[in-house]
PDB file of C-alpha atoms and ligand atoms in Angstrom:
ATOM      1  CA  MET A   1       0.000   0.000   0.000  1.00 98.00           C
ATOM      2  CA  LYS A   2       1.314   3.439  -0.880  1.00 98.00           C
ATOM      3  CA  PHE A   3       1.605   6.022   1.901  1.00 98.00           C
ATOM      4  CA  PHE A   4       0.693   9.651   1.217  1.00 98.00           C
ATOM      5  CA  VAL A   5       1.136  12.353   3.862  1.00 98.00           C
ATOM      6  CA  ASP A   6      -1.965  14.460   4.458  1.00 98.00           C
ATOM      7  CA  SER A   7      -0.184  17.676   5.359  1.00 98.00           C
ATOM      8  CA  ALA A   8       1.484  20.851   4.100  1.00 98.00           C
ATOM      9  CA  ASP A   9       4.101  20.783   6.859  1.00 98.00           C
ATOM     10  CA  LEU A  10       7.452  20.605   5.036  1.00 98.00           C
ATOM     11  CA  ASP A  11       9.447  19.518   8.098  1.00 98.00           C
ATOM     12  CA  GLN A  12       7.092  16.643   8.824  1.00 98.00           C
ATOM     13  CA  ILE A  13       7.002  15.559   5.171  1.00 98.00           C
ATOM     14  CA  SER A  14      10.831  15.652   5.001  1.00 98.00           C
ATOM     15  CA  GLU A  15      11.186  13.701   8.221  1.00 98.00           C
ATOM     16  CA  LEU A  16       8.927  10.903   6.933  1.00 98.00           C
ATOM     17  CA  ASN A  17      10.565  11.070   3.498  1.00 98.00           C
ATOM     18  CA  ASP A  18      13.994  10.481   5.052  1.00 97.00           C
ATOM     19  CA  ILE A  19      12.627   7.328   6.705  1.00 98.00           C
ATOM     20  CA  GLY A  20      11.310   6.144   3.315  1.00 98.00           C
ATOM     21  CA  LEU A  21       7.608   6.419   4.095  1.00 98.00           C
ATOM     22  CA  VAL A  22       6.410   9.011   1.598  1.00 98.00           C
ATOM     23  CA  ASP A  23       4.945   7.949  -1.757  1.00 98.00           C
ATOM     24  CA  GLY A  24       3.039  11.204  -2.213  1.00 98.00           C
ATOM     25  CA  VAL A  25       1.327  14.093  -0.440  1.00 98.00           C
ATOM     26  CA  THR A  26      -2.280  15.290  -0.234  1.00 98.00           C
ATOM     27  CA  THR A  27      -3.516  18.743   0.685  1.00 98.00           C
ATOM     28  CA  ASN A  28      -6.907  20.397   0.786  1.00 98.00           C
ATOM     29  CA  PRO A  29      -7.984  24.043   1.202  1.00 98.00           C
ATOM     30  CA  SER A  30      -8.241  23.612   4.997  1.00 98.00           C
ATOM     31  CA  ILE A  31      -4.691  22.221   5.206  1.00 98.00           C
ATOM     32  CA  ILE A  32      -3.396  25.097   3.049  1.00 98.00           C
ATOM     33  CA  ALA A  33      -5.221  27.637   5.238  1.00 98.00           C
ATOM     34  CA  LYS A  34      -3.664  26.050   8.335  1.00 97.00           C
ATOM     35  CA  SER A  35      -0.176  26.390   6.800  1.00 97.00           C
ATOM     36  CA  GLY A  36      -0.677  30.167   6.646  1.00 97.00           C
ATOM     37  CA  ARG A  37       1.304  30.239   3.378  1.00 97.00           C
ATOM     38  CA  VAL A  38       0.592  31.200  -0.251  1.00 98.00           C
ATOM     39  CA  PHE A  39      -1.043  28.178  -1.934  1.00 98.00           C
ATOM     40  CA  LYS A  40       1.178  27.962  -5.022  1.00 98.00           C
ATOM     41  CA  ASP A  41       4.352  28.521  -2.992  1.00 98.00           C
ATOM     42  CA  VAL A  42       3.636  25.779  -0.514  1.00 98.00           C
ATOM     43  CA  ILE A  43       2.651  23.313  -3.264  1.00 98.00           C
ATOM     44  CA  ALA A  44       5.872  24.157  -5.149  1.00 98.00           C
ATOM     45  CA  ASP A  45       7.917  23.524  -1.998  1.00 98.00           C
ATOM     46  CA  ILE A  46       6.179  20.208  -1.303  1.00 98.00           C
ATOM     47  CA  CYS A  47       6.684  19.112  -4.922  1.00 98.00           C
ATOM     48  CA  LYS A  48      10.432  19.782  -4.657  1.00 98.00           C
ATOM     49  CA  ILE A  49      10.853  17.378  -1.739  1.00 97.00           C
ATOM     50  CA  THR A  50       8.382  14.727  -2.925  1.00 97.00           C
ATOM     51  CA  ASP A  51       8.943  12.273  -5.783  1.00 96.00           C
ATOM     52  CA  GLY A  52       5.329  11.092  -5.981  1.00 98.00           C
ATOM     53  CA  PRO A  53       2.063  12.907  -6.706  1.00 98.00           C
ATOM     54  CA  VAL A  54       1.158  16.011  -4.703  1.00 98.00           C
ATOM     55  CA  SER A  55      -2.570  16.721  -4.625  1.00 98.00           C
ATOM     56  CA  ALA A  56      -3.537  20.387  -4.972  1.00 98.00           C
ATOM     57  CA  GLU A  57      -7.268  21.133  -4.845  1.00 98.00           C
ATOM     58  CA  VAL A  58      -9.211  23.492  -7.082  1.00 98.00           C
ATOM     59  CA  THR A  59     -11.577  25.908  -5.380  1.00 98.00           C
ATOM     60  CA  ALA A  60     -13.863  26.799  -8.318  1.00 98.00           C
ATOM     61  CA  ILE A  61     -17.253  25.080  -8.395  1.00 97.00           C
ATOM     62  CA  VAL A  62     -18.016  25.338 -12.123  1.00 98.00           C
ATOM     63  CA  ALA A  63     -16.384  22.804 -14.447  1.00 98.00           C
ATOM     64  CA  ASP A  64     -14.762  25.226 -16.919  1.00 98.00           C
ATOM     65  CA  GLN A  65     -13.181  27.243 -14.109  1.00 98.00           C
ATOM     66  CA  MET A  66     -12.058  24.041 -12.374  1.00 98.00           C
ATOM     67  CA  VAL A  67     -10.292  23.034 -15.580  1.00 98.00           C
ATOM     68  CA  GLN A  68      -8.600  26.453 -15.808  1.00 98.00           C
ATOM     69  CA  GLU A  69      -7.491  26.227 -12.183  1.00 98.00           C
ATOM     70  CA  GLY A  70      -6.276  22.659 -12.723  1.00 98.00           C
ATOM     71  CA  ARG A  71      -4.175  23.734 -15.717  1.00 98.00           C
ATOM     72  CA  GLU A  72      -2.745  26.580 -13.634  1.00 98.00           C
ATOM     73  CA  LEU A  73      -1.870  24.267 -10.754  1.00 98.00           C
ATOM     74  CA  ARG A  74      -0.196  21.827 -13.151  1.00 98.00           C
ATOM     75  CA  LYS A  75       2.232  24.602 -14.162  1.00 98.00           C
ATOM     76  CA  ILE A  76       3.704  24.496 -10.633  1.00 98.00           C
ATOM     77  CA  ALA A  77       5.418  21.116 -11.090  1.00 98.00           C
ATOM     78  CA  ASP A  78       5.205  17.879 -13.052  1.00 97.00           C
ATOM     79  CA  ASN A  79       4.068  15.919 -10.007  1.00 98.00           C
ATOM     80  CA  VAL A  80       1.035  18.071  -9.211  1.00 98.00           C
ATOM     81  CA  CYS A  81      -2.140  15.980  -9.119  1.00 98.00           C
ATOM     82  CA  VAL A  82      -5.287  18.076  -9.517  1.00 98.00           C
ATOM     83  CA  LYS A  83      -7.832  17.438  -6.771  1.00 98.00           C
ATOM     84  CA  LEU A  84     -11.490  17.910  -7.669  1.00 98.00           C
ATOM     85  CA  PRO A  85     -14.655  17.587  -5.587  1.00 98.00           C
ATOM     86  CA  LEU A  86     -17.108  14.799  -6.326  1.00 98.00           C
ATOM     87  CA  THR A  87     -19.807  16.925  -7.935  1.00 98.00           C
ATOM     88  CA  MET A  88     -21.104  16.740 -11.504  1.00 98.00           C
ATOM     89  CA  ASP A  89     -18.915  19.757 -12.331  1.00 98.00           C
ATOM     90  CA  GLY A  90     -15.936  18.122 -10.644  1.00 98.00           C
ATOM     91  CA  LEU A  91     -16.522  14.937 -12.654  1.00 98.00           C
ATOM     92  CA  LYS A  92     -16.753  16.891 -15.909  1.00 98.00           C
ATOM     93  CA  ALA A  93     -13.504  18.684 -15.090  1.00 98.00           C
ATOM     94  CA  CYS A  94     -11.977  15.315 -14.203  1.00 98.00           C
ATOM     95  CA  SER A  95     -12.888  13.903 -17.628  1.00 98.00           C
ATOM     96  CA  ILE A  96     -11.414  16.917 -19.434  1.00 98.00           C
ATOM     97  CA  LEU A  97      -8.187  17.050 -17.401  1.00 98.00           C
ATOM     98  CA  SER A  98      -7.727  13.261 -17.507  1.00 98.00           C
ATOM     99  CA  ARG A  99      -8.027  13.290 -21.309  1.00 98.00           C
ATOM    100  CA  GLU A 100      -5.275  15.940 -21.339  1.00 97.00           C
ATOM    101  CA  GLY A 101      -3.063  13.558 -19.377  1.00 97.00           C
ATOM    102  CA  THR A 102      -3.334  15.401 -16.068  1.00 98.00           C
ATOM    103  CA  PRO A 103      -3.352  13.183 -12.954  1.00 98.00           C
ATOM    104  CA  THR A 104      -6.547  13.718 -10.963  1.00 98.00           C
ATOM    105  CA  ASN A 105      -7.745  12.973  -7.439  1.00 98.00           C
ATOM    106  CA  VAL A 106     -11.512  13.067  -6.984  1.00 98.00           C
ATOM    107  CA  THR A 107     -12.187  13.934  -3.372  1.00 98.00           C
ATOM    108  CA  LEU A 108     -15.027  14.001  -0.840  1.00 98.00           C
ATOM    109  CA  CYS A 109     -16.274  10.544  -1.847  1.00 98.00           C
ATOM    110  CA  PHE A 110     -18.768   9.006   0.564  1.00 98.00           C
ATOM    111  CA  SER A 111     -20.541   6.318  -1.494  1.00 98.00           C
ATOM    112  CA  PRO A 112     -19.706   3.438  -3.872  1.00 98.00           C
ATOM    113  CA  ASN A 113     -21.762   5.053  -6.651  1.00 98.00           C
ATOM    114  CA  GLN A 114     -19.735   8.259  -6.369  1.00 98.00           C
ATOM    115  CA  ALA A 115     -16.570   6.173  -6.718  1.00 98.00           C
ATOM    116  CA  LEU A 116     -18.013   4.427  -9.780  1.00 98.00           C
ATOM    117  CA  LEU A 117     -18.642   7.812 -11.421  1.00 98.00           C
ATOM    118  CA  ALA A 118     -15.083   8.966 -10.711  1.00 98.00           C
ATOM    119  CA  ALA A 119     -13.645   5.822 -12.307  1.00 98.00           C
ATOM    120  CA  LYS A 120     -15.831   6.280 -15.377  1.00 98.00           C
ATOM    121  CA  CYS A 121     -14.512   9.845 -15.688  1.00 98.00           C
ATOM    122  CA  GLY A 122     -10.911   8.607 -15.702  1.00 98.00           C
ATOM    123  CA  ALA A 123      -9.838   9.689 -12.214  1.00 98.00           C
ATOM    124  CA  THR A 124      -6.313   8.657 -11.287  1.00 98.00           C
ATOM    125  CA  PHE A 125      -7.322   8.476  -7.606  1.00 98.00           C
ATOM    126  CA  ILE A 126     -10.639   8.340  -5.754  1.00 98.00           C
ATOM    127  CA  SER A 127     -10.569   9.610  -2.160  1.00 98.00           C
ATOM    128  CA  PRO A 128     -13.180   7.975   0.090  1.00 98.00           C
ATOM    129  CA  PHE A 129     -13.237   9.736   3.493  1.00 98.00           C
ATOM    130  CA  ILE A 130     -13.145   7.047   6.179  1.00 97.00           C
ATOM    131  CA  GLY A 131     -13.020   9.165   9.348  1.00 97.00           C
ATOM    132  CA  ARG A 132     -15.831  11.502   8.356  1.00 98.00           C
ATOM    133  CA  LEU A 133     -18.138   8.496   7.780  1.00 97.00           C
ATOM    134  CA  ASP A 134     -17.127   7.055  11.145  1.00 95.00           C
ATOM    135  CA  ASP A 135     -17.917  10.477  12.676  1.00 96.00           C
ATOM    136  CA  ILE A 136     -21.575  10.001  11.693  1.00 97.00           C
ATOM    137  CA  THR A 137     -21.551   6.317  12.799  1.00 96.00           C
ATOM    138  CA  LEU A 138     -21.352   4.897   9.267  1.00 97.00           C
ATOM    139  CA  ASP A 139     -18.719   2.341   8.239  1.00 96.00           C
ATOM    140  CA  GLY A 140     -15.849   3.905   6.318  1.00 97.00           C
ATOM    141  CA  ILE A 141     -14.012   0.620   5.830  1.00 97.00           C
ATOM    142  CA  GLU A 142     -17.111  -1.006   4.332  1.00 97.00           C
ATOM    143  CA  LEU A 143     -17.049   1.782   1.736  1.00 98.00           C
ATOM    144  CA  ILE A 144     -13.456   0.896   0.804  1.00 98.00           C
ATOM    145  CA  GLU A 145     -14.454  -2.792   0.508  1.00 98.00           C
ATOM    146  CA  ASP A 146     -17.384  -1.945  -1.769  1.00 98.00           C
ATOM    147  CA  ILE A 147     -15.287   0.283  -4.025  1.00 98.00           C
ATOM    148  CA  ARG A 148     -12.568  -2.399  -4.214  1.00 98.00           C
ATOM    149  CA  MET A 149     -15.131  -4.951  -5.409  1.00 98.00           C
ATOM    150  CA  ILE A 150     -16.700  -2.607  -7.952  1.00 98.00           C
ATOM    151  CA  TYR A 151     -13.350  -1.541  -9.404  1.00 98.00           C
ATOM    152  CA  ASP A 152     -12.138  -5.153  -9.559  1.00 98.00           C
ATOM    153  CA  ASN A 153     -15.399  -6.316 -11.168  1.00 98.00           C
ATOM    154  CA  TYR A 154     -14.828  -4.006 -14.118  1.00 98.00           C
ATOM    155  CA  GLY A 155     -11.057  -3.600 -14.143  1.00 98.00           C
ATOM    156  CA  TYR A 156     -11.091   0.121 -13.413  1.00 98.00           C
ATOM    157  CA  GLU A 157      -7.554   1.414 -12.942  1.00 98.00           C
ATOM    158  CA  THR A 158      -8.531   4.307 -10.665  1.00 98.00           C
ATOM    159  CA  GLU A 159      -6.574   3.885  -7.437  1.00 98.00           C
ATOM    160  CA  ILE A 160      -8.455   3.813  -4.124  1.00 98.00           C
ATOM    161  CA  LEU A 161      -6.862   6.497  -1.931  1.00 98.00           C
ATOM    162  CA  ALA A 162      -8.266   6.010   1.561  1.00 98.00           C
ATOM    163  CA  ALA A 163      -8.495   9.470   3.142  1.00 98.00           C
ATOM    164  CA  SER A 164      -9.627  11.042   6.398  1.00 98.00           C
ATOM    165  CA  ILE A 165      -7.549   8.434   8.230  1.00 98.00           C
ATOM    166  CA  ARG A 166      -7.596   9.257  11.923  1.00 97.00           C
ATOM    167  CA  ASN A 167      -5.930   6.306  13.684  1.00 97.00           C
ATOM    168  CA  VAL A 168      -3.727   3.240  13.275  1.00 98.00           C
ATOM    169  CA  ASN A 169      -6.693   0.866  13.030  1.00 97.00           C
ATOM    170  CA  HIS A 170      -7.927   2.756   9.981  1.00 98.00           C
ATOM    171  CA  VAL A 171      -4.554   2.119   8.329  1.00 98.00           C
ATOM    172  CA  LYS A 172      -4.594  -1.601   9.154  1.00 98.00           C
ATOM    173  CA  ASP A 173      -8.204  -2.030   8.026  1.00 98.00           C
ATOM    174  CA  CYS A 174      -7.583  -0.172   4.752  1.00 98.00           C
ATOM    175  CA  ALA A 175      -4.592  -2.424   4.069  1.00 98.00           C
ATOM    176  CA  LEU A 176      -6.643  -5.553   4.855  1.00 98.00           C
ATOM    177  CA  VAL A 177      -9.413  -4.646   2.408  1.00 98.00           C
ATOM    178  CA  GLY A 178      -7.038  -3.631  -0.378  1.00 98.00           C
ATOM    179  CA  ALA A 179      -6.904   0.164  -0.563  1.00 98.00           C
ATOM    180  CA  ASP A 180      -4.164   1.095  -3.052  1.00 98.00           C
ATOM    181  CA  VAL A 181      -3.088   4.160  -1.100  1.00 98.00           C
ATOM    182  CA  MET A 182      -3.806   5.709   2.259  1.00 98.00           C
ATOM    183  CA  THR A 183      -3.231   9.321   3.216  1.00 98.00           C
ATOM    184  CA  ALA A 184      -2.816  10.219   6.868  1.00 98.00           C
ATOM    185  CA  PRO A 185      -1.511  13.040   9.045  1.00 98.00           C
ATOM    186  CA  PRO A 186       2.173  12.664  10.056  1.00 98.00           C
ATOM    187  CA  LYS A 187       1.317  11.830  13.661  1.00 98.00           C
ATOM    188  CA  VAL A 188      -0.785   8.816  12.586  1.00 98.00           C
ATOM    189  CA  ILE A 189       1.981   7.550  10.271  1.00 98.00           C
ATOM    190  CA  LYS A 190       4.575   7.914  13.046  1.00 97.00           C
ATOM    191  CA  SER A 191       2.377   6.117  15.572  1.00 98.00           C
ATOM    192  CA  LEU A 192       2.220   3.028  13.321  1.00 98.00           C
ATOM    193  CA  ALA A 193       5.644   2.019  14.676  1.00 97.00           C
ATOM    194  CA  ASN A 194       4.556   2.105  18.322  1.00 97.00           C
ATOM    195  CA  HIS A 195       4.067  -1.040  20.388  1.00 97.00           C
ATOM    196  CA  PRO A 196       4.596  -1.329  24.169  1.00 98.00           C
ATOM    197  CA  LEU A 197       6.193  -4.774  23.801  1.00 98.00           C
ATOM    198  CA  THR A 198       8.739  -3.342  21.347  1.00 98.00           C
ATOM    199  CA  ASP A 199       9.716  -0.680  23.909  1.00 98.00           C
ATOM    200  CA  LYS A 200       9.811  -3.210  26.752  1.00 98.00           C
ATOM    201  CA  GLY A 201      11.818  -5.750  24.726  1.00 98.00           C
ATOM    202  CA  LEU A 202      14.333  -3.155  23.549  1.00 98.00           C
ATOM    203  CA  ALA A 203      14.868  -1.843  27.086  1.00 98.00           C
ATOM    204  CA  ALA A 204      15.620  -5.411  28.278  1.00 98.00           C
ATOM    205  CA  PHE A 205      18.016  -6.110  25.380  1.00 98.00           C
ATOM    206  CA  LEU A 206      19.909  -2.854  26.002  1.00 98.00           C
ATOM    207  CA  LYS A 207      20.198  -3.520  29.732  1.00 98.00           C
ATOM    208  CA  ASP A 208      21.584  -7.037  29.156  1.00 98.00           C
ATOM    209  CA  TRP A 209      23.956  -5.683  26.509  1.00 98.00           C
ATOM    210  CA  GLU A 210      25.242  -3.000  28.859  1.00 98.00           C
ATOM    211  CA  ASN A 211      26.034  -5.699  31.426  1.00 98.00           C
ATOM    212  CA  THR A 212      28.358  -7.441  28.942  1.00 98.00           C
ATOM    213  CA  GLY A 213      30.573  -4.331  28.860  1.00 98.00           C
ATOM    214  CA  GLN A 214      31.024  -4.758  25.083  1.00 98.00           C
ATOM    215  CA  SER A 215      30.603  -2.259  22.240  1.00 97.00           C
ATOM    216  CA  ILE A 216      30.079  -2.936  18.527  1.00 97.00           C
ATOM    217  CA  LEU A 217      32.144   0.027  17.282  1.00 96.00           C
TER     218      LEU A 217
HETATM  219  C1  E4P B   1      -7.637  13.884   2.030  1.00 51.14           C
HETATM  220  O1  E4P B   1      -7.328  14.114   0.906  1.00 51.14           O
HETATM  221  C2  E4P B   1      -8.200  14.872   2.935  1.00 51.14           C
HETATM  222  O2  E4P B   1      -7.401  16.014   2.846  1.00 51.14           O
HETATM  223  C3  E4P B   1      -8.171  14.459   4.381  1.00 51.14           C
HETATM  224  O3  E4P B   1      -7.803  13.108   4.517  1.00 51.14           O
HETATM  225  C4  E4P B   1      -9.375  14.824   5.174  1.00 51.14           C
HETATM  226  O4  E4P B   1      -9.225  14.377   6.497  1.00 51.14           O
HETATM  227  P1  E4P B   1     -10.140  14.892   7.683  1.00 51.14           P
HETATM  228  O5  E4P B   1     -11.512  14.311   7.499  1.00 51.14           O
HETATM  229  O6  E4P B   1      -9.489  14.355   8.932  1.00 51.14           O
HETATM  230  O7  E4P B   1     -10.147  16.384   7.608  1.00 51.14           O
END
């Protein structure tokens, strides 16, 4: 499963990149607002330190303007992926941009039928929002399962990008049901390595090692 970082924080992206855990980055208008920086500047900076796709979201709501914004965003760097909302206008813009060879990420997906539409319109990625479904007591993982089956039934190449990941169980469950990609905040990605038995075991090994009085170097 590919790991995308859901953040515009350059330090956090770099830190995870150095570990080898970054296959791409996703942003949205809220994340950009939180960064306090100029949209195009921050996307350009993220693209420089990221080899994979970097999702940058349009803010127009009419298809023609979405396409214009998408073309503008694509000028920032070759690895910009244009993020579009799952509306009829967003789908139309997705079809147009996809035919031009622009990578697209159709976002705010909450149902299997929405995901089916995005695949038919040539989306590179579909972003089902797991956490926001859980917030209203619906099953976000079941949505990923349903989309996986539909895409496999028809051989759609659109990649399932599980988004709105809030905890480590979301990551595990998305991997179990076959999401192609997951995007999560840096703190969730970092916490994947945590286990109390790892800490306890390491402390015991180090104590025993110290008692030998040896050193490797
Ligand atoms: C993904 O592309 C979205 O930016 C993000 O995952 C939304 O997460 P949230 O529901 O925690 O805001």
